[in-house]
mmCIF file of C-alpha atoms in Angstrom:
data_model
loop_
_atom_site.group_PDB
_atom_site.id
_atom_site.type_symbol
_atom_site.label_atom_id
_atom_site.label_comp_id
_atom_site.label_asym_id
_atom_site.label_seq_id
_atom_site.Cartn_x
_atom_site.Cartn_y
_atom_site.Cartn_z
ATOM 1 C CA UNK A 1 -11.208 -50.760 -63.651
ATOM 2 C CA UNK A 2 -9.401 -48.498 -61.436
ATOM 3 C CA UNK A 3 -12.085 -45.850 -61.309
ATOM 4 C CA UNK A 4 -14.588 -48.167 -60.670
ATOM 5 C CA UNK A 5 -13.288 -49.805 -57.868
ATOM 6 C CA UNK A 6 -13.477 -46.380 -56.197
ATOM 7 C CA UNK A 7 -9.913 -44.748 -56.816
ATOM 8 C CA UNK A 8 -9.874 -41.269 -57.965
ATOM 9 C CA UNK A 9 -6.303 -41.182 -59.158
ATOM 10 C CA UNK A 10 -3.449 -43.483 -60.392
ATOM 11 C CA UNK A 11 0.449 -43.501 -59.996
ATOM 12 C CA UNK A 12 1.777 -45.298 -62.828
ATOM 13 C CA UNK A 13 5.362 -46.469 -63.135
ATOM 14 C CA UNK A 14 7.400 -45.071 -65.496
ATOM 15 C CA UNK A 15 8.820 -48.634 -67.007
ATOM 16 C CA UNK A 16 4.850 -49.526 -67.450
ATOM 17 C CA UNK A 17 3.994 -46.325 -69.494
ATOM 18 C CA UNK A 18 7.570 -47.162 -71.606
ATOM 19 C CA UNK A 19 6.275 -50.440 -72.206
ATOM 20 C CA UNK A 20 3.312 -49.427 -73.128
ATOM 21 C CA UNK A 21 4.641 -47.164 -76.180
ATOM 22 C CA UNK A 22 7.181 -49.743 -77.166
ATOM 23 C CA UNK A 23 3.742 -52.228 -78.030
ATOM 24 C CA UNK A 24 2.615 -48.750 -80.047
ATOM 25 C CA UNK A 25 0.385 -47.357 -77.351
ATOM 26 C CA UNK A 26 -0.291 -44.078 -78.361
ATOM 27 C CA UNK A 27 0.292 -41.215 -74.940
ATOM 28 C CA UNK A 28 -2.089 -38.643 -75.987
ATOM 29 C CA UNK A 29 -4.929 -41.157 -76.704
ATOM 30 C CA UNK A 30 -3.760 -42.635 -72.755
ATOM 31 C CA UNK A 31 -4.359 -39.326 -71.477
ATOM 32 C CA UNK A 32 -7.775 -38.972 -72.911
ATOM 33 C CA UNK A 33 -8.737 -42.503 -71.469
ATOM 34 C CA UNK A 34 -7.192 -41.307 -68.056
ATOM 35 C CA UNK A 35 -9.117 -37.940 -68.344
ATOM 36 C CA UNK A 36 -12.773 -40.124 -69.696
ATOM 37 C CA UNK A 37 -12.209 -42.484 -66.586
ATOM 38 C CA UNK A 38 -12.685 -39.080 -64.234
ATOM 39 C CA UNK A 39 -9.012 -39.984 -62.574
ATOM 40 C CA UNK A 40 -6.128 -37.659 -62.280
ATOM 41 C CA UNK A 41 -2.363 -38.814 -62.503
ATOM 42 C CA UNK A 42 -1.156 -37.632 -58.765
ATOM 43 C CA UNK A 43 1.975 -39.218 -59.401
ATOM 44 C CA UNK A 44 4.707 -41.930 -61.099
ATOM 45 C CA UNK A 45 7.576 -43.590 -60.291
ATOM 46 C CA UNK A 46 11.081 -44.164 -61.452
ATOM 47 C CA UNK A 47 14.436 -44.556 -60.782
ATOM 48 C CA UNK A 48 17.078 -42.421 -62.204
ATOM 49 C CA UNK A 49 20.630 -42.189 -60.901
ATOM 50 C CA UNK A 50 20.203 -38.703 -60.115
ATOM 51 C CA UNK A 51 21.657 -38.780 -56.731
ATOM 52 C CA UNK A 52 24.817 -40.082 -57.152
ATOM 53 C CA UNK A 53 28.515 -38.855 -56.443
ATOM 54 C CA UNK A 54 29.922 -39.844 -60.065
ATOM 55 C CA UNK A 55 29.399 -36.780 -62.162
ATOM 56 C CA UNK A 56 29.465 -38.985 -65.474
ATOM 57 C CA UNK A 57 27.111 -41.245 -64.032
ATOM 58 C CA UNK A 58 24.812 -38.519 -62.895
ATOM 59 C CA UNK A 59 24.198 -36.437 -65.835
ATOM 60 C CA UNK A 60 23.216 -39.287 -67.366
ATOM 61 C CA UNK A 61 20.592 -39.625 -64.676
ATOM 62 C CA UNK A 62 19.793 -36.273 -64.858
ATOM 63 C CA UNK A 63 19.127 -36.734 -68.399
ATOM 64 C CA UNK A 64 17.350 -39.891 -67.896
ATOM 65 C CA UNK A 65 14.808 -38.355 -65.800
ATOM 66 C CA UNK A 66 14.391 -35.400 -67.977
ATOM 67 C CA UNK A 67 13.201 -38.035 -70.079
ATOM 68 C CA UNK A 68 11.183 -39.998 -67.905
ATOM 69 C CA UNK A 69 8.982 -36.612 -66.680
ATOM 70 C CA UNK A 70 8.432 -35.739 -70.021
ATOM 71 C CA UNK A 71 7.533 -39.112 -70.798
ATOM 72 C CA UNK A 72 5.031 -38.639 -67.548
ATOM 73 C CA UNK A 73 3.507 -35.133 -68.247
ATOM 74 C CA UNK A 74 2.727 -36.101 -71.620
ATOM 75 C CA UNK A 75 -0.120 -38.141 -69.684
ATOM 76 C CA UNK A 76 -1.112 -35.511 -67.337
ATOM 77 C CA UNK A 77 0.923 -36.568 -64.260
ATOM 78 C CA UNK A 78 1.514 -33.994 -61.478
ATOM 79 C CA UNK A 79 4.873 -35.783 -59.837
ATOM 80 C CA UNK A 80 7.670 -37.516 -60.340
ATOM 81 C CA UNK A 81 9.325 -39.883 -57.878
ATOM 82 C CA UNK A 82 12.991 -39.088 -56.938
ATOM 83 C CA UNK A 83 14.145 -41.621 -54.697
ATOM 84 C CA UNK A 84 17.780 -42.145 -53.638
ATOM 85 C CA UNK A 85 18.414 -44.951 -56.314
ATOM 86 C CA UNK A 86 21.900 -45.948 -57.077
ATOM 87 C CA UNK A 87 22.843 -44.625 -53.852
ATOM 88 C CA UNK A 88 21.207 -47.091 -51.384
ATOM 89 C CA UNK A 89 24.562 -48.624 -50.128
ATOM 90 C CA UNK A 90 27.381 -46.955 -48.996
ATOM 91 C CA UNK A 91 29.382 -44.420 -48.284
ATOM 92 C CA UNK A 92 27.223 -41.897 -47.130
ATOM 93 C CA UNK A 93 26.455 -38.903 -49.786
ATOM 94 C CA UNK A 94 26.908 -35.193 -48.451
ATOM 95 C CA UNK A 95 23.444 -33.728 -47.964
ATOM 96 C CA UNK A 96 24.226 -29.899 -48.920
ATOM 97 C CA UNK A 97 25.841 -32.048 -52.096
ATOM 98 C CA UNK A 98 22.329 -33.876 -52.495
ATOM 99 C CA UNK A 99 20.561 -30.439 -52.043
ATOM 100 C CA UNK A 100 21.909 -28.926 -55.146
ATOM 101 C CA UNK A 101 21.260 -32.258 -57.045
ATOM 102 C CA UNK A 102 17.467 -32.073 -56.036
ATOM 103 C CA UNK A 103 17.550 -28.529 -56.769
ATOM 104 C CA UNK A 104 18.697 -29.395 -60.303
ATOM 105 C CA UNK A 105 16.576 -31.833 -60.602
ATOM 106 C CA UNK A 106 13.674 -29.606 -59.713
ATOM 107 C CA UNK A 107 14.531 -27.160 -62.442
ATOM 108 C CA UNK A 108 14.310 -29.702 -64.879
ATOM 109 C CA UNK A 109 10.805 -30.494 -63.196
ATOM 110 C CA UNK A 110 10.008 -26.433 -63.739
ATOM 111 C CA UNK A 111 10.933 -27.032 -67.847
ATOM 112 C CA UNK A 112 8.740 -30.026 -68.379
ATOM 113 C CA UNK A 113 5.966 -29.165 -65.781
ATOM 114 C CA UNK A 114 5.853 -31.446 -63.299
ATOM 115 C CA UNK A 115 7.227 -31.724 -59.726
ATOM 116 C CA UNK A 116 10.029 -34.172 -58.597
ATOM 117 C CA UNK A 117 9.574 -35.097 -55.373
ATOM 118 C CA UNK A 118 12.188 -36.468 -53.065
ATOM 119 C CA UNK A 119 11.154 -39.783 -51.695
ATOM 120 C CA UNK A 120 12.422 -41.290 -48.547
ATOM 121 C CA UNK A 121 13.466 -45.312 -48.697
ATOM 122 C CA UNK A 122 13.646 -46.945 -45.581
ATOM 123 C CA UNK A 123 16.399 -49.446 -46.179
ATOM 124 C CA UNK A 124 18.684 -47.255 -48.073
ATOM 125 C CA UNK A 125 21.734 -46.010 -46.482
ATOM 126 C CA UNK A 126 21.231 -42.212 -47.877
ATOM 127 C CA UNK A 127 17.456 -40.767 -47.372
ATOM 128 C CA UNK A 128 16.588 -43.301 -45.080
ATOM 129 C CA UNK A 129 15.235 -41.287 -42.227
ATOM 130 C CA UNK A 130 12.426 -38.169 -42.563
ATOM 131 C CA UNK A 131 14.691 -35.425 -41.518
ATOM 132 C CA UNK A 132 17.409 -35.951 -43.603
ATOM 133 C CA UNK A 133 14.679 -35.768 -47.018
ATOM 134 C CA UNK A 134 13.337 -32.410 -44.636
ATOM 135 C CA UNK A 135 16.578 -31.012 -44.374
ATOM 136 C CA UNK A 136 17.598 -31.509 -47.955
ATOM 137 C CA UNK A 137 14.165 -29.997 -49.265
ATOM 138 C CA UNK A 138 14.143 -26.852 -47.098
ATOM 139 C CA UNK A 139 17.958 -26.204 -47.897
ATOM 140 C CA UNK A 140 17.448 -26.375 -52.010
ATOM 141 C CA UNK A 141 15.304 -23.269 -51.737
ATOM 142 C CA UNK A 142 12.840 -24.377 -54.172
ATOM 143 C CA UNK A 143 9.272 -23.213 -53.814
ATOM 144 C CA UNK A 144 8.288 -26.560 -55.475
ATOM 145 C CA UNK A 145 10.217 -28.977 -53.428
ATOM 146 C CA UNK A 146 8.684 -31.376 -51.141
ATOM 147 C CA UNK A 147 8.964 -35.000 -49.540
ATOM 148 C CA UNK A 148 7.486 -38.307 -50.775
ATOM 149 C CA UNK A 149 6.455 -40.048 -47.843
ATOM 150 C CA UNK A 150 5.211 -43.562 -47.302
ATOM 151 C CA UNK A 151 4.269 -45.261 -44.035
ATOM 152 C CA UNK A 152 6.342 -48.309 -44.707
ATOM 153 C CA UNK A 153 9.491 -46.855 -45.474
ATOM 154 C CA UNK A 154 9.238 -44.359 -42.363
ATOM 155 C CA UNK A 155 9.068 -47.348 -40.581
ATOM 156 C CA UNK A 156 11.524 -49.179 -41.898
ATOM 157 C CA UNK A 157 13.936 -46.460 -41.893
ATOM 158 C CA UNK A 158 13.320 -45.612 -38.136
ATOM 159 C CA UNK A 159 11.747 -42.481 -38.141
ATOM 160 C CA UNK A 160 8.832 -41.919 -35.554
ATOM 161 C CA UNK A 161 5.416 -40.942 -37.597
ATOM 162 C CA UNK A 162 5.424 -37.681 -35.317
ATOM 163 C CA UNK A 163 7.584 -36.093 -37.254
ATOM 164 C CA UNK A 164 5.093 -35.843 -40.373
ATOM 165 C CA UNK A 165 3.156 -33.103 -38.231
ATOM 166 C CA UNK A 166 6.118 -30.945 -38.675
ATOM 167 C CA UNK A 167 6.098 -30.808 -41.972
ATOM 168 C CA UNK A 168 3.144 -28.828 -43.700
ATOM 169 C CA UNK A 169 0.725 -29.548 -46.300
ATOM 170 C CA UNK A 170 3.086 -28.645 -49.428
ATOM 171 C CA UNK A 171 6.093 -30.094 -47.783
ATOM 172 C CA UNK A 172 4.206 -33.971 -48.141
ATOM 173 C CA UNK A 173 2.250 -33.608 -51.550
ATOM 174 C CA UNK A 174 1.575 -38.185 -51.460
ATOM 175 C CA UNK A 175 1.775 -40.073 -48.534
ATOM 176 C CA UNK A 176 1.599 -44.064 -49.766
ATOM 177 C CA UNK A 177 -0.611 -45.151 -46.650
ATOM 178 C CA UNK A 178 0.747 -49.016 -46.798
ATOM 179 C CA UNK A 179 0.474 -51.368 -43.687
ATOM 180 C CA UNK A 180 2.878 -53.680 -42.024
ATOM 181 C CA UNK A 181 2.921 -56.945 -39.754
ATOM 182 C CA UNK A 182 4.720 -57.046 -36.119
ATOM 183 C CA UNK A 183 6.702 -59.803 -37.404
ATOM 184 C CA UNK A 184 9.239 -59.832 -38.659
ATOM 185 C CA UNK A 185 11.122 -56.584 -36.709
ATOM 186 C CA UNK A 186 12.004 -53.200 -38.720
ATOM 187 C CA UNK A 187 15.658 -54.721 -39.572
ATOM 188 C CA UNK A 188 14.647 -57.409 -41.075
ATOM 189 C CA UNK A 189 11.327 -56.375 -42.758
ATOM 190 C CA UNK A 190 10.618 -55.630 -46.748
ATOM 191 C CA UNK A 191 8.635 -54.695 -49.081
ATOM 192 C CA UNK A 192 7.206 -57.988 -49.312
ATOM 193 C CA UNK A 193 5.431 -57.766 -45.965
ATOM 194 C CA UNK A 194 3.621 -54.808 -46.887
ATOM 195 C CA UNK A 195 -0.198 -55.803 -46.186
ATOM 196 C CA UNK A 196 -3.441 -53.773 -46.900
ATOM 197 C CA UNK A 197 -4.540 -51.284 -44.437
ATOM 198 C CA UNK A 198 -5.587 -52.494 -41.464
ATOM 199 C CA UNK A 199 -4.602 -55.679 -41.772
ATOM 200 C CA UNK A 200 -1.072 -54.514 -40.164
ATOM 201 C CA UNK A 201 -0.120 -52.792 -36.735
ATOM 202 C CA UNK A 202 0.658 -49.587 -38.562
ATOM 203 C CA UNK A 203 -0.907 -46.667 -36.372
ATOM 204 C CA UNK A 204 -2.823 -45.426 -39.652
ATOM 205 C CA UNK A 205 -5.809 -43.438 -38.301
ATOM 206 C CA UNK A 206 -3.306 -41.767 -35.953
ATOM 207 C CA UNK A 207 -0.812 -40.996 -38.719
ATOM 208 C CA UNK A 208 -3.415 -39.576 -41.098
ATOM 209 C CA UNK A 209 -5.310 -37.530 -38.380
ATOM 210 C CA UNK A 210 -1.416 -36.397 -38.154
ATOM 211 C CA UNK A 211 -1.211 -35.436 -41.500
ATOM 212 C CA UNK A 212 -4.695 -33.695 -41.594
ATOM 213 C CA UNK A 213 -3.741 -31.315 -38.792
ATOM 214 C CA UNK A 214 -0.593 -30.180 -41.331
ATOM 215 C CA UNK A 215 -3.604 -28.837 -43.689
ATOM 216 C CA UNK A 216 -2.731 -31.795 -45.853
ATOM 217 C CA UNK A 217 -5.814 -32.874 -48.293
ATOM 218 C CA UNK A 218 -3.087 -34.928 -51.273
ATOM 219 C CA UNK A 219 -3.624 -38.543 -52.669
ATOM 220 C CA UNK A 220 -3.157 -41.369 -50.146
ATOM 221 C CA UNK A 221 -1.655 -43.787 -52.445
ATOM 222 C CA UNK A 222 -1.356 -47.467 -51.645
ATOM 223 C CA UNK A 223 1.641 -49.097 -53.099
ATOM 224 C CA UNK A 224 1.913 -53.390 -52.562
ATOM 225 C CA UNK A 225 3.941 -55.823 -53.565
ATOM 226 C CA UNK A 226 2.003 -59.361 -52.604
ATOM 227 C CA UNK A 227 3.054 -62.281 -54.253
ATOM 228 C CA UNK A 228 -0.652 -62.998 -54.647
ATOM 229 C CA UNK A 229 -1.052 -60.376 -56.565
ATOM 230 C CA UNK A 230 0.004 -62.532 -59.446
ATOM 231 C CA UNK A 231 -2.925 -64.663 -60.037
ATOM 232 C CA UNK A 232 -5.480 -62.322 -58.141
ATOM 233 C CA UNK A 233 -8.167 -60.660 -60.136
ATOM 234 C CA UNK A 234 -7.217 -57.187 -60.717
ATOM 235 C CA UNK A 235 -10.657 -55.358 -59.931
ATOM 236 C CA UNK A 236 -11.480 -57.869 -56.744
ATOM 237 C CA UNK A 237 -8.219 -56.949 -55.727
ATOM 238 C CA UNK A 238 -8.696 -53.559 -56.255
ATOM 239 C CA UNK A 239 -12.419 -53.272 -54.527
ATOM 240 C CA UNK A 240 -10.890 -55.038 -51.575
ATOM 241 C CA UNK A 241 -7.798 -52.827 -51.073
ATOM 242 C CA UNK A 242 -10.400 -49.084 -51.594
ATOM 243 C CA UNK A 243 -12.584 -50.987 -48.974
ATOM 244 C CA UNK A 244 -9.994 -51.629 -46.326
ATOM 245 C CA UNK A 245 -8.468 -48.033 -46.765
ATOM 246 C CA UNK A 246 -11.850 -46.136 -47.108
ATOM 247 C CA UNK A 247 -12.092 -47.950 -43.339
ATOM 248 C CA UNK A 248 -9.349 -47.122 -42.143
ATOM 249 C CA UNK A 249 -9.978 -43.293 -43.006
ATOM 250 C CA UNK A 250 -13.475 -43.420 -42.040
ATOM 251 C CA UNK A 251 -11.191 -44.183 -38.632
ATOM 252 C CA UNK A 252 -9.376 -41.550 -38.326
ATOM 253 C CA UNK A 253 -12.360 -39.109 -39.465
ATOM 254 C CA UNK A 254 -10.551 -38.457 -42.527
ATOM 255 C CA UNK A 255 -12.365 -39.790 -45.177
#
């Protein structure tokens, strides 16, 4: 369905794949279906405590998303989500302390082949904001790390969209090109307002003309959490969502 609505990749989430073995789906015969469809797995998503300031509770994290890239490369994905979970409240984590986490978690990513990368969250207290994910990727050292970015969250967190054409091509390897409304404001805005593109005020042919000057040429990925979603039909859903973003990179002379 996914490939025939137009997409040339998918970003699965971890808990999906998981329940998908528990029901005695079989991974290798997923990763032949995901290699027949003619899509690539750019990325997937999960949430390991891999940030956090307990040591007890972090190598169990750690170990947890050993698990969970393994799980992921087994079906051929390139990337592995590391956002700040567990840490999105207070206090405030030490970055050159977060640097050598990422930089573990990295290694790991060098074992199992595939690439962590460090996503930014808009309404978490710690990786909020675009230069503090920058700073922490440039200081681990690691030829492999790099910044997930997502339109939404750089909104929500505050950080202005120019700063994306400071960071080159490797540095952003997916950019989830979501939307937003003008209402409500950035402080009070979630992921349930997330709209297609173009349906929002998001300045999306700007950003990606933005991104394009970087030398970037990655997976836009579009990531949506409408309550409609529920008891829409998958593929109409699908065709409507590749339609609105092929226009909107058609737009910005991207596509």
């Amino acid at each position: 369905m996914t490939a025939k609505a137009g997409y040339d990749g998918i970003e699965p989430w971890v808990d999906s794949i998981q329940e998908y073995v528990k029901g005695g789906g079989s991974l290798k015969e997923l990763r032949q279906r995901v290699i027949d469809s003619g899509l690539t797995v750019e990325g997937s998503i999960g949430f390991p405590d891999w940030i956090v300031d307990d040591a007890d509770r972090r190598a169990k994290g750690m170990e947890r998303a050993r698990r969970e890239m393994d799980l992921m490369a087994q079906i051929g994905a390139r990337r592995f989500a590391a956002p700040p979970a567990g840490a999105t409240d207070l206090p405030l984590l030490d970055l050159f302390k977060v640097t050598e986490r990422y930089r573990a978690l990295l290694e790991i990513g060098d074992q199992i082949g595939i690439v962590p990368e460090l996503e930014l969250w808009g309404f978490s207290k710690n990786l909020s904001r675009l230069g503090e994910c920058a700073l922490v990727a440039i200081e681990t050292g690691h030829p492999k790390a790099c910044v997930l970015a997502d339109v939404f969250h750089l909104h929500k967190g505050g950080s202005d969209f120019h700063g994306l054409g400071l960071l080159g091509p490797d540095t952003v390897q997916v950019l989830h090109m979501n939307d937003f409304p003008s209402d409500p404001g950035r402080e009070k805005i979630d992921d349930s307002f997330r709209v297609y593109a173009g349906d929002g005020v998001a300045p999306l042919p700007a950003i990606l003309r933005k991104v394009a000057a970087t030398g970037y040429s990655g997976p836009l990925s579009v990531e949506l959490f409408l309550q409609q979603f529920a008891a829409a039909d998958p593929y109409a859903m699908a065709t409507e969502i590749a339609t609105k973003a092929g226009a909107v990179m058609r737009a910005a002379g991207v596509a």
